[in-house]
Coordinates of C-alpha atoms (C1' of nucleotides) in Angstrom, one line a residue:
Chain J
M1 CA 80.5 103.9 82.4
R2 CA 82.1 101.0 84.2
R3 CA 82.9 101.5 87.9
V4 CA 86.7 101.6 88.2
T5 CA 88.7 101.6 91.4
I6 CA 92.2 102.8 91.5
Y7 CA 94.7 102.6 94.4
D8 CA 95.9 106.1 95.2
T9 CA 99.2 106.4 96.9
M10 CA 98.2 109.7 98.6
S11 CA 95.1 108.3 100.4
R12 CA 96.6 104.8 100.6
E13 CA 93.4 103.2 99.5
A14 CA 91.5 102.1 96.4
R15 CA 89.0 104.7 95.5
V16 CA 86.3 104.8 92.8
F17 CA 87.7 106.6 89.8
A18 CA 86.0 109.9 89.1
P19 CA 87.7 112.1 86.5
I20 CA 87.5 115.9 86.7
A21 CA 85.8 116.2 83.3
P22 CA 84.7 112.9 82.1
P23 CA 85.0 111.3 79.7
R24 CA 88.3 113.1 79.4
V25 CA 91.2 111.9 81.5
G26 CA 94.6 113.4 81.9
L27 CA 97.5 111.2 82.7
Y28 CA 101.1 112.1 83.3
V29 CA 103.8 109.5 83.7
C30 CA 107.4 110.2 84.7
G31 CA 109.5 108.7 82.0
L32 CA 113.0 107.9 81.4
T33 CA 116.2 109.9 82.0
P34 CA 118.0 108.5 79.0
Y35 CA 121.6 108.6 80.1
A36 CA 121.9 104.9 79.5
P37 CA 119.9 102.3 77.6
A38 CA 116.6 101.2 79.3
H39 CA 116.5 98.0 81.4
V40 CA 113.8 95.4 82.2
G41 CA 112.7 97.4 85.2
H42 CA 111.8 100.4 83.2
G43 CA 109.9 98.3 80.8
R44 CA 107.5 97.1 83.6
T45 CA 106.5 100.6 84.5
F46 CA 105.7 101.7 81.0
V47 CA 103.9 98.5 80.0
V48 CA 101.7 98.9 83.1
F49 CA 100.7 102.5 82.2
D50 CA 100.1 101.4 78.6
V51 CA 97.6 98.9 80.0
V52 CA 96.0 101.5 82.3
V53 CA 95.4 103.7 79.3
R54 CA 94.2 100.9 77.1
A55 CA 91.7 99.7 79.7
L56 CA 90.4 103.2 80.4
R57 CA 90.0 103.8 76.7
H58 CA 88.3 100.4 76.3
W59 CA 85.7 101.6 78.8
G60 CA 85.0 104.8 76.9
Y61 CA 87.3 107.3 78.6
R62 CA 89.2 109.7 76.3
V63 CA 92.7 109.6 77.8
F64 CA 95.4 112.2 77.0
S65 CA 98.6 110.4 78.0
V66 CA 101.8 112.3 78.5
Q67 CA 105.2 110.8 79.3
N68 CA 108.1 113.2 79.8
V69 CA 111.7 112.8 78.9
T70 CA 114.3 114.3 81.2
N71 CA 116.8 114.9 78.4
L72 CA 119.2 117.0 80.4
D73 CA 120.5 116.4 84.0
D74 CA 123.6 115.8 85.9
K75 CA 124.0 112.2 84.9
L76 CA 123.5 112.9 81.3
I77 CA 126.2 115.6 81.5
A78 CA 128.5 113.4 83.4
R79 CA 128.0 110.4 81.0
A80 CA 128.4 112.6 78.0
A81 CA 131.6 114.0 79.3
E82 CA 133.0 110.5 79.9
E83 CA 132.3 109.6 76.3
D84 CA 133.3 113.0 74.9
D85 CA 129.7 113.4 73.6
D86 CA 127.0 116.0 73.7
P87 CA 124.5 115.4 76.5
L88 CA 121.5 116.3 74.4
Q89 CA 122.5 114.1 71.6
L90 CA 123.3 111.2 74.0
A91 CA 119.8 111.6 75.3
E92 CA 118.3 111.7 71.9
R93 CA 120.0 108.4 70.9
N94 CA 119.1 106.5 74.0
F95 CA 115.5 107.8 73.7
A96 CA 115.2 106.7 70.1
A97 CA 116.3 103.2 71.1
F98 CA 113.9 103.3 74.0
R99 CA 111.0 104.2 71.6
R100 CA 111.9 101.3 69.4
S101 CA 111.8 98.9 72.4
M102 CA 108.4 100.4 73.4
T103 CA 107.0 99.9 70.0
E104 CA 108.1 96.3 69.9
L105 CA 106.5 95.8 73.3
G106 CA 103.3 97.2 72.1
V107 CA 103.4 100.3 74.1
T108 CA 101.3 102.4 71.8
S109 CA 99.1 104.5 74.0
V110 CA 101.4 107.4 74.8
D111 CA 100.1 110.5 73.0
Y112 CA 103.1 112.8 73.6
Y113 CA 106.7 112.5 74.9
P114 CA 107.7 116.1 75.8
F115 CA 111.4 116.8 76.2
A116 CA 112.4 118.9 79.2
T117 CA 114.6 121.3 77.2
D118 CA 111.6 122.2 75.0
Y119 CA 109.8 123.7 78.0
V120 CA 112.5 126.1 79.3
P121 CA 110.2 129.2 78.9
E122 CA 107.4 127.4 80.9
I123 CA 110.0 126.4 83.5
L124 CA 111.4 129.9 83.8
Q125 CA 107.9 131.3 84.1
Q126 CA 107.2 128.9 87.0
V127 CA 110.5 129.7 88.7
R128 CA 109.7 133.4 88.5
M129 CA 106.3 132.8 89.9
L130 CA 107.7 130.9 92.9
V131 CA 110.3 133.6 93.6
D132 CA 107.7 136.3 93.3
R133 CA 105.4 134.6 95.7
G134 CA 108.2 134.0 98.2
Y135 CA 108.4 130.2 97.9
A136 CA 111.8 130.2 96.3
Y137 CA 115.1 132.1 96.9
V138 CA 118.1 133.0 94.8
A139 CA 121.5 131.8 96.0
D140 CA 124.7 133.8 95.5
D141 CA 125.7 131.9 92.4
G142 CA 122.4 132.4 90.6
S143 CA 120.8 129.1 91.5
V144 CA 117.2 129.2 92.6
Y145 CA 115.9 126.9 95.4
F146 CA 112.5 126.0 96.6
E147 CA 112.1 126.6 100.3
V148 CA 110.3 123.5 101.6
A149 CA 109.4 125.2 104.9
K150 CA 107.0 127.4 103.0
F151 CA 104.9 124.4 102.0
P152 CA 103.6 122.8 105.2
A153 CA 102.0 119.8 103.4
Y154 CA 105.4 118.7 102.2
G155 CA 105.7 115.0 103.1
R156 CA 102.1 114.0 102.8
L157 CA 102.4 111.8 99.8
S158 CA 105.3 109.8 101.2
G159 CA 104.2 109.9 104.8
Q160 CA 107.6 111.5 105.7
K161 CA 108.1 113.9 108.5
L162 CA 110.8 116.5 107.6
S163 CA 112.1 116.3 111.2
Q164 CA 112.8 112.6 110.7
L165 CA 114.7 112.7 107.5
Q166 CA 118.4 112.1 107.5
P167 CA 120.0 114.9 105.5
G168 CA 122.9 113.6 103.5
A169 CA 121.9 110.0 103.9
R170 CA 122.8 109.4 100.3
V171 CA 123.4 112.7 98.6
E172 CA 125.6 115.4 100.0
V173 CA 124.1 118.5 101.5
D174 CA 124.5 121.5 99.3
A175 CA 126.0 124.5 101.2
R176 CA 124.0 127.0 99.2
K177 CA 120.7 125.9 100.6
R178 CA 119.0 127.5 103.6
A179 CA 117.8 124.1 104.8
P180 CA 118.9 120.6 103.7
E181 CA 115.4 119.7 102.4
D182 CA 115.3 122.7 100.0
F183 CA 115.8 121.7 96.4
V184 CA 117.1 123.4 93.3
I185 CA 114.7 124.5 90.6
W186 CA 117.2 126.5 88.5
K187 CA 120.8 125.5 88.4
A188 CA 123.4 128.2 87.7
A189 CA 125.4 127.3 84.6
V190 CA 128.7 125.6 84.6
P191 CA 131.0 126.7 81.7
G192 CA 130.8 124.2 78.9
E193 CA 127.4 122.8 79.8
P194 CA 124.2 123.6 78.1
S195 CA 122.5 126.6 79.6
W196 CA 119.7 129.2 79.0
E197 CA 119.5 132.9 79.8
S198 CA 117.4 133.7 82.9
P199 CA 116.8 136.7 85.1
W200 CA 119.3 135.1 87.6
G201 CA 122.0 134.5 85.0
P202 CA 122.6 131.6 82.7
G203 CA 121.5 128.2 84.0
R204 CA 119.4 125.1 83.4
P205 CA 116.3 123.6 84.9
G206 CA 116.3 121.6 88.1
W207 CA 114.7 118.1 88.0
H208 CA 111.3 118.4 89.7
I209 CA 110.2 121.6 88.0
E210 CA 110.5 120.2 84.5
D211 CA 107.5 118.1 85.2
T212 CA 105.3 120.7 86.9
A213 CA 106.1 123.2 84.1
M214 CA 105.0 120.6 81.5
T215 CA 101.9 119.4 83.4
G216 CA 100.8 123.0 83.9
R217 CA 101.1 123.6 80.2
L218 CA 99.8 120.3 79.0
L219 CA 97.3 119.1 81.6
G220 CA 96.5 122.2 83.7
A221 CA 96.9 123.0 87.3
R222 CA 94.8 120.1 88.4
Y223 CA 94.5 116.8 86.6
D224 CA 93.4 113.2 87.1
L225 CA 96.3 110.7 87.1
H226 CA 100.0 110.9 87.7
G227 CA 102.3 107.9 87.9
G228 CA 105.7 106.5 87.8
G229 CA 108.0 104.0 89.5
A230 CA 107.7 103.7 93.3
D231 CA 111.1 105.2 93.7
L232 CA 109.8 108.5 92.6
I233 CA 107.4 109.0 95.4
F234 CA 110.0 110.8 97.5
P235 CA 111.4 113.3 96.8
H236 CA 110.3 113.7 93.2
H237 CA 106.6 113.6 93.4
E238 CA 106.5 115.1 96.8
S239 CA 108.4 118.1 95.3
E240 CA 106.2 118.3 92.3
I241 CA 103.2 118.7 94.5
A242 CA 104.9 121.5 96.5
L243 CA 106.0 123.3 93.3
S244 CA 102.7 123.1 91.4
E245 CA 100.4 123.9 94.3
S246 CA 102.6 126.8 95.4
A247 CA 102.9 128.2 91.9
T248 CA 99.3 127.8 90.9
G249 CA 97.5 128.2 94.2
E250 CA 95.3 125.3 93.2
A251 CA 95.1 121.9 94.9
P252 CA 95.3 119.0 94.7
M253 CA 97.5 118.9 91.7
V254 CA 96.6 115.3 91.1
N255 CA 93.6 113.2 92.1
Y256 CA 95.1 109.7 91.9
W257 CA 98.7 108.8 92.3
I258 CA 99.7 105.5 90.7
H259 CA 103.1 103.9 91.5
V260 CA 104.5 100.7 90.0
A261 CA 106.5 98.4 92.2
F262 CA 110.0 97.4 91.2
V263 CA 111.5 94.5 89.4
I264 CA 113.7 92.7 91.9
F265 CA 116.8 91.2 90.4
Q266 CA 119.6 89.4 92.3
G267 CA 117.9 90.3 95.6
E268 CA 117.7 94.0 95.0
K269 CA 115.8 96.6 92.9
M270 CA 117.0 96.5 89.4
S271 CA 118.8 99.8 89.0
K272 CA 121.3 101.5 86.8
S273 CA 123.2 102.8 89.7
I274 CA 123.4 99.4 91.4
G275 CA 124.4 97.8 88.1
N276 CA 122.2 94.7 88.4
V277 CA 120.4 95.4 85.1
L278 CA 119.1 93.3 82.3
D279 CA 119.0 95.3 79.2
L280 CA 115.5 95.9 77.9
Q281 CA 116.2 95.4 74.2
A282 CA 118.2 92.3 74.9
A283 CA 115.3 90.8 76.9
I284 CA 112.9 91.6 74.1
E285 CA 115.1 89.9 71.6
G286 CA 115.9 87.0 73.9
V287 CA 112.4 86.0 75.0
G288 CA 110.1 87.9 72.6
P289 CA 108.2 91.1 73.2
G290 CA 104.9 89.3 73.8
A291 CA 106.4 87.0 76.4
L292 CA 108.1 89.9 78.2
R293 CA 104.9 91.8 78.2
F294 CA 103.1 88.8 79.6
Y295 CA 105.7 88.5 82.3
Y296 CA 105.1 92.1 83.4
L297 CA 101.3 91.7 83.5
N298 CA 101.4 88.3 85.2
A299 CA 101.7 90.1 88.5
H300 CA 99.8 92.9 90.1
Y301 CA 101.5 96.2 89.4
R302 CA 101.8 97.1 93.1
S303 CA 103.6 93.8 94.0
P304 CA 107.4 93.6 93.6
L305 CA 108.2 91.3 90.8
D306 CA 111.0 88.8 91.5
L307 CA 113.0 88.2 88.4
V308 CA 114.9 84.9 88.8
P309 CA 117.8 84.9 86.3
D310 CA 117.6 82.3 83.6
R311 CA 114.2 81.2 84.8
S312 CA 111.5 83.8 85.1
L313 CA 111.5 84.9 81.5
A314 CA 111.7 81.4 80.1
E315 CA 108.8 80.5 82.2
A316 CA 106.8 83.4 81.0
R317 CA 107.6 82.4 77.4
E318 CA 106.2 78.8 78.1
A319 CA 103.1 80.1 79.7
Y320 CA 102.5 82.8 77.1
D321 CA 102.8 80.4 74.2
R322 CA 100.4 78.0 75.8
L323 CA 97.9 80.7 76.6
A324 CA 98.1 81.9 73.0
Q325 CA 97.7 78.5 71.4
P326 CA 94.0 78.5 70.7
A327 CA 94.1 82.1 69.7
R328 CA 96.7 81.5 67.1
R329 CA 94.9 78.5 65.6
I330 CA 91.5 80.2 65.5
E331 CA 92.9 83.4 63.9
E332 CA 94.8 81.3 61.4
I333 CA 91.6 79.8 60.2
L334 CA 89.7 83.0 60.2
A335 CA 92.6 84.7 58.3
R336 CA 92.5 82.0 55.7
D337 CA 88.8 81.5 55.2
G338 CA 87.3 84.8 56.5
A339 CA 84.8 85.3 59.2
E340 CA 82.0 84.2 56.9
R341 CA 83.2 80.6 56.5
S342 CA 80.5 78.0 56.9
G343 CA 80.7 75.1 59.4
D344 CA 79.2 73.8 62.6
P345 CA 77.9 76.3 65.2
I346 CA 79.5 76.2 68.6
P347 CA 77.3 75.1 71.5
A348 CA 75.1 77.9 72.9
E349 CA 76.6 77.6 76.3
L350 CA 80.0 78.2 75.0
A351 CA 79.0 81.4 73.2
A352 CA 77.3 82.6 76.4
A353 CA 80.4 81.7 78.3
S354 CA 82.5 83.8 76.0
D355 CA 80.4 86.9 76.7
E356 CA 80.3 86.2 80.4
L357 CA 84.1 85.8 80.4
I358 CA 84.6 89.2 78.8
D359 CA 82.5 90.8 81.5
R360 CA 84.6 89.1 84.2
L361 CA 87.8 90.2 82.4
D362 CA 86.6 93.8 82.5
D363 CA 85.7 93.4 86.2
A364 CA 89.2 92.2 87.0
M365 CA 90.8 95.1 85.3
A366 CA 88.3 97.6 86.8
D367 CA 89.5 96.4 90.2
D368 CA 92.7 98.4 90.3
F369 CA 94.0 97.0 87.0
N370 CA 94.3 93.4 88.2
S371 CA 95.9 92.0 85.1
R372 CA 97.0 88.8 86.9
E373 CA 93.4 88.0 87.6
A374 CA 92.5 88.6 84.0
I375 CA 95.3 86.3 82.8
A376 CA 94.1 83.6 85.1
L377 CA 90.7 83.9 83.6
L378 CA 92.2 83.7 80.1
F379 CA 94.0 80.5 81.0
G380 CA 90.7 79.1 82.0
W381 CA 89.4 79.8 78.5
T382 CA 92.5 78.3 76.9
R383 CA 92.0 75.1 78.9
R384 CA 88.3 75.0 78.1
L385 CA 89.1 75.2 74.4
G386 CA 91.9 72.6 74.6
E387 CA 89.6 69.7 73.8
L388 CA 88.1 71.5 70.8
L389 CA 91.5 72.3 69.3
E390 CA 91.7 69.4 66.8
G391 CA 88.1 70.0 65.6
L392 CA 88.5 73.7 65.1
D393 CA 88.4 73.3 61.3
H394 CA 84.8 72.1 61.4
L395 CA 83.5 75.3 63.1
S396 CA 81.7 78.2 61.5
G397 CA 83.2 81.6 61.2
D398 CA 80.6 82.9 63.7
G399 CA 81.5 80.2 66.1
L400 CA 85.3 80.8 65.8
T401 CA 84.8 84.5 66.2
A402 CA 82.9 83.9 69.5
L403 CA 85.8 81.7 70.7
A404 CA 88.3 84.4 69.7
E405 CA 86.6 87.2 71.5
P406 CA 88.3 86.8 74.9
Y407 CA 91.7 86.8 73.1
R408 CA 90.7 89.8 71.1
W409 CA 89.8 91.5 74.4
A410 CA 93.3 90.7 75.7
Q411 CA 94.8 92.0 72.5
E412 CA 93.0 95.4 72.9
V413 CA 93.3 95.8 76.7
L414 CA 96.4 94.0 77.7
G415 CA 98.2 94.4 74.4
L416 CA 99.0 90.6 74.2
F417 CA 99.0 88.5 71.1
V418 CA 99.9 91.5 68.9
E419 CA 102.4 89.5 66.9
R420 CA 99.4 87.7 65.5
A421 CA 98.5 90.7 63.5
A422 CA 102.0 90.9 62.0
G423 CA 101.0 88.8 59.0
D424 CA 104.4 88.6 57.3
A425 CA 103.7 85.0 56.5
R426 CA 101.5 85.8 53.5
E427 CA 103.9 84.5 50.8
L428 CA 104.9 81.6 52.9
E429 CA 101.3 80.4 53.1
R430 CA 101.5 79.6 49.5
V431 CA 104.9 78.0 49.4
V432 CA 105.2 76.0 52.7
P433 CA 102.1 73.8 52.1
V434 CA 103.7 72.6 48.9
L435 CA 106.8 71.5 50.7
I436 CA 104.7 69.9 53.4
A437 CA 102.8 67.9 50.8
A438 CA 106.1 66.7 49.3
R439 CA 107.2 65.6 52.8
S440 CA 103.9 63.9 53.5
R441 CA 104.3 61.8 50.3
A442 CA 107.8 60.9 51.4
R443 CA 106.5 59.8 54.8
A444 CA 103.7 57.8 53.2
R445 CA 106.2 55.7 51.2
G446 CA 108.4 55.3 54.2
D447 CA 111.2 57.6 53.0
Y448 CA 111.9 59.1 56.4
A449 CA 115.4 60.3 55.4
E450 CA 113.8 62.6 52.8
A451 CA 111.0 63.6 55.2
D452 CA 113.5 64.6 57.9
R453 CA 115.7 66.4 55.4
I454 CA 112.7 68.6 54.4
R455 CA 111.9 69.3 58.0
E456 CA 115.4 70.1 58.9
E457 CA 116.0 72.4 56.0
L458 CA 112.7 74.3 56.7
G459 CA 113.8 74.4 60.3
A460 CA 117.0 76.0 59.3
A461 CA 115.0 78.6 57.4
G462 CA 113.0 79.4 60.5
I463 CA 109.9 77.3 59.8
R464 CA 108.9 74.7 62.3
L465 CA 106.9 71.7 61.4
E466 CA 104.8 69.7 63.8
D467 CA 103.0 66.5 63.0
G468 CA 99.8 65.9 64.7
A469 CA 96.6 63.8 64.4
A470 CA 95.1 66.4 62.0
G471 CA 98.1 66.5 59.8
T472 CA 101.2 68.7 59.7
R473 CA 101.1 72.2 60.9
W474 CA 103.7 74.8 60.5
S475 CA 104.7 78.0 62.2
L476 CA 107.5 80.5 62.2
A477 CA 110.0 78.9 64.6
D478 CA 110.2 81.9 66.8
P479 CA 106.7 83.5 66.8
H480 CA 107.4 86.3 69.2
Chain K
rG1 C1' 116.4 106.2 113.5
rC2 C1' 112.0 107.6 110.5
rC3 C1' 108.5 106.5 106.3
rG4 C1' 106.5 102.9 102.8
rA5 C1' 105.5 98.1 100.6
rG6 C1' 105.8 93.0 101.4
rG7 C1' 106.5 87.6 103.8
rU8 C1' 101.2 82.4 100.4
rG9 C1' 103.3 75.2 97.6
rG10 C1' 109.8 73.2 94.4
rC11 C1' 109.4 78.3 91.8
rA12 C1' 106.5 82.6 90.0
rG13 C1' 102.1 84.7 91.7
rA14 C1' 96.3 85.9 92.8
rA15 C1' 92.3 86.0 96.1
rU16 C1' 89.0 85.7 100.2
rG17 C1' 85.7 86.6 107.5
rG18 C1' 83.3 80.2 106.0
rU19 C1' 82.5 74.1 101.2
rU20 C1' 88.8 71.1 98.0
rA21 C1' 93.4 78.9 98.9
rA22 C1' 93.2 80.7 92.0
rU23 C1' 96.3 80.6 87.7
rG24 C1' 100.9 79.4 85.5
rC25 C1' 105.9 77.1 85.4
rG26 C1' 108.2 72.7 86.8
rA27 C1' 107.6 67.5 88.0
rC28 C1' 105.1 62.8 87.2
rG29 C1' 101.6 59.7 84.2
rG30 C1' 98.8 59.2 79.7
rA31 C1' 97.1 60.3 74.4
rC32 C1' 99.1 61.4 69.7
rU33 C1' 104.0 60.3 66.6
rG34 C1' 108.2 56.3 62.1
rC35 C1' 111.3 59.4 65.3
rA36 C1' 111.5 64.2 67.4
rG37 C1' 109.0 68.3 68.8
rA38 C1' 104.8 70.7 69.6
rU39 C1' 100.0 70.0 71.3
rC40 C1' 96.1 67.9 74.3
rC41 C1' 94.3 65.1 78.8
rG42 C1' 95.1 63.7 83.9
rU43 C1' 97.8 63.9 88.7
rU44 C1' 100.7 67.0 91.9
rU45 C1' 94.9 65.9 99.1
rC46 C1' 100.2 67.8 104.5
rC47 C1' 101.6 76.0 101.0
rU48 C1' 99.2 81.8 104.0
rG49 C1' 106.7 84.3 108.7
rG50 C1' 106.3 83.6 114.8
rG51 C1' 103.2 84.7 119.0
rG52 C1' 98.8 86.8 121.0
rG53 C1' 93.7 88.9 120.4
rU54 C1' 88.5 89.6 118.2
rU55 C1' 85.1 85.7 116.1
rC56 C1' 80.9 80.1 116.0
rG57 C1' 84.9 80.4 112.3
rA58 C1' 91.1 84.2 110.6
rU59 C1' 95.4 83.4 105.4
rU60 C1' 92.0 87.7 105.5
rC61 C1' 90.4 92.2 111.0
rC62 C1' 93.4 94.1 115.6
rC63 C1' 98.1 94.1 118.6
rU64 C1' 103.1 92.5 118.9
rC65 C1' 107.7 90.4 117.3
rC66 C1' 111.0 88.6 113.4
rC67 C1' 112.6 88.9 108.4
rU68 C1' 113.0 91.0 103.2
rC69 C1' 112.8 94.9 99.8
rG70 C1' 112.4 100.1 98.8
rG71 C1' 112.8 105.6 100.2
rC72 C1' 115.2 109.5 103.4
rU73 C1' 116.9 115.2 97.9
rC74 C1' 120.6 110.0 91.7
rC75 C1' 116.4 106.6 90.2
rA76 C1' 110.9 103.4 86.3

RNA sequence: GCCGAGGUGGCAGAAUGGUUAAUGCGACGGACUGCAGAUCCGUUUCCUGGGGGUUCGAUUCCCUCCCUCGGCUCCA
């Protein structure tokens, strides 16, 4: 199996990936709290993990990928109250929209999206365990808190020293706590809000324990990979470690921590609470899912990605279209004639170069998922094929397939060029050439008014014509 | 204050103890075209925050300073 290195936030270095029970790999990604529609920043994180899973599977690992949904929390309750709505239904709706966006973006690798409220028994069991073992205490109102002082390793993931934290820096200190760093794992019910019965009275789960209850159930006390946005390192992931390792007595909970850097927008992290957000679905519709996905993968996942308004996404679209150009033309021919079509062979050195390139692409990805490096290599291939482009029609099916291999690799591992497989142009393939032929006759006799009329009317119908040396080619005007 | 990640050309963004520091966008020039667009080709040799140090050689390693972003119990 290919040697893969992964940067681990805990050890702060890239380490060779060694799963607990290869070829199986367990991955848990902290997903969305769907109190509002997802934005472009969220999209980055989930596309990155999609590629992580695709790459590992490509190399033969059998990955079980879980991405949780915090479908009940303070913000959901507050937002639902504003809109006179039910928090669980609000979460359901926003999550459904999120799933549609993910599907469009080609995020297909997640095996299971567990909802927090479906794991209340597991959560209660873990709370009870923590209370019994003396790691957690019950406050007067029936809330249960984890006592951070009982877990000396607290702060290791983030490098924080408890003595240096500033209690109340952003969130007010809760008077029910014994120490400001303690955090709630079971919240006493407020009348009118969703709640469940518990040994400490009605209540609902705290944030951090949802994840540890789910991972304990789905992935076990110890598993391979855990990821999320970089803003989750502290306190969320720090607290997960404390809860899980205290409750199970097993450590480390996770062998590799993967954190994705932010999308920077208008000089700050894109964030719902700041309000500088670009709606995810709007971006998908505006620039196309393939181009957006390209934009995300065009930087290393650990580097902040600076989104320049009205520029970055348009630039990604240009670059993506150019990168995909040979792939589109090759696949068009293969789709039309089949891989068995006869024609000229490609030069032997080009076939060898295709194989070698794929090896280098795998190397780039195996180096801490360096998708930017892989894309640079793919551009080299596109440029190399540029001169061949007009003569593609003379090549054999075998030759064309060899030329397509690096793009097919990108389709599988990076999830790019997926729109190619859409194939909703079947009927058009019979009709459009007839119209093009009519236009060509008009051009041949110098009737440009008629030629332009046909081009314009097809354009209005979403079909773009381009005249070139090899004749007129057509495409869907917005081939996202 | 403390912790973390960063500062690379007009912009985005990789990499590396050593020949010209990727790749893309943009810009400019050319080919193609009835026009347009798209596409292709070429050019874009003065870009590694400041100051020290180690070294034959530093953008890379070390120290220090400055700046930006993020976290310090809402967060992808």
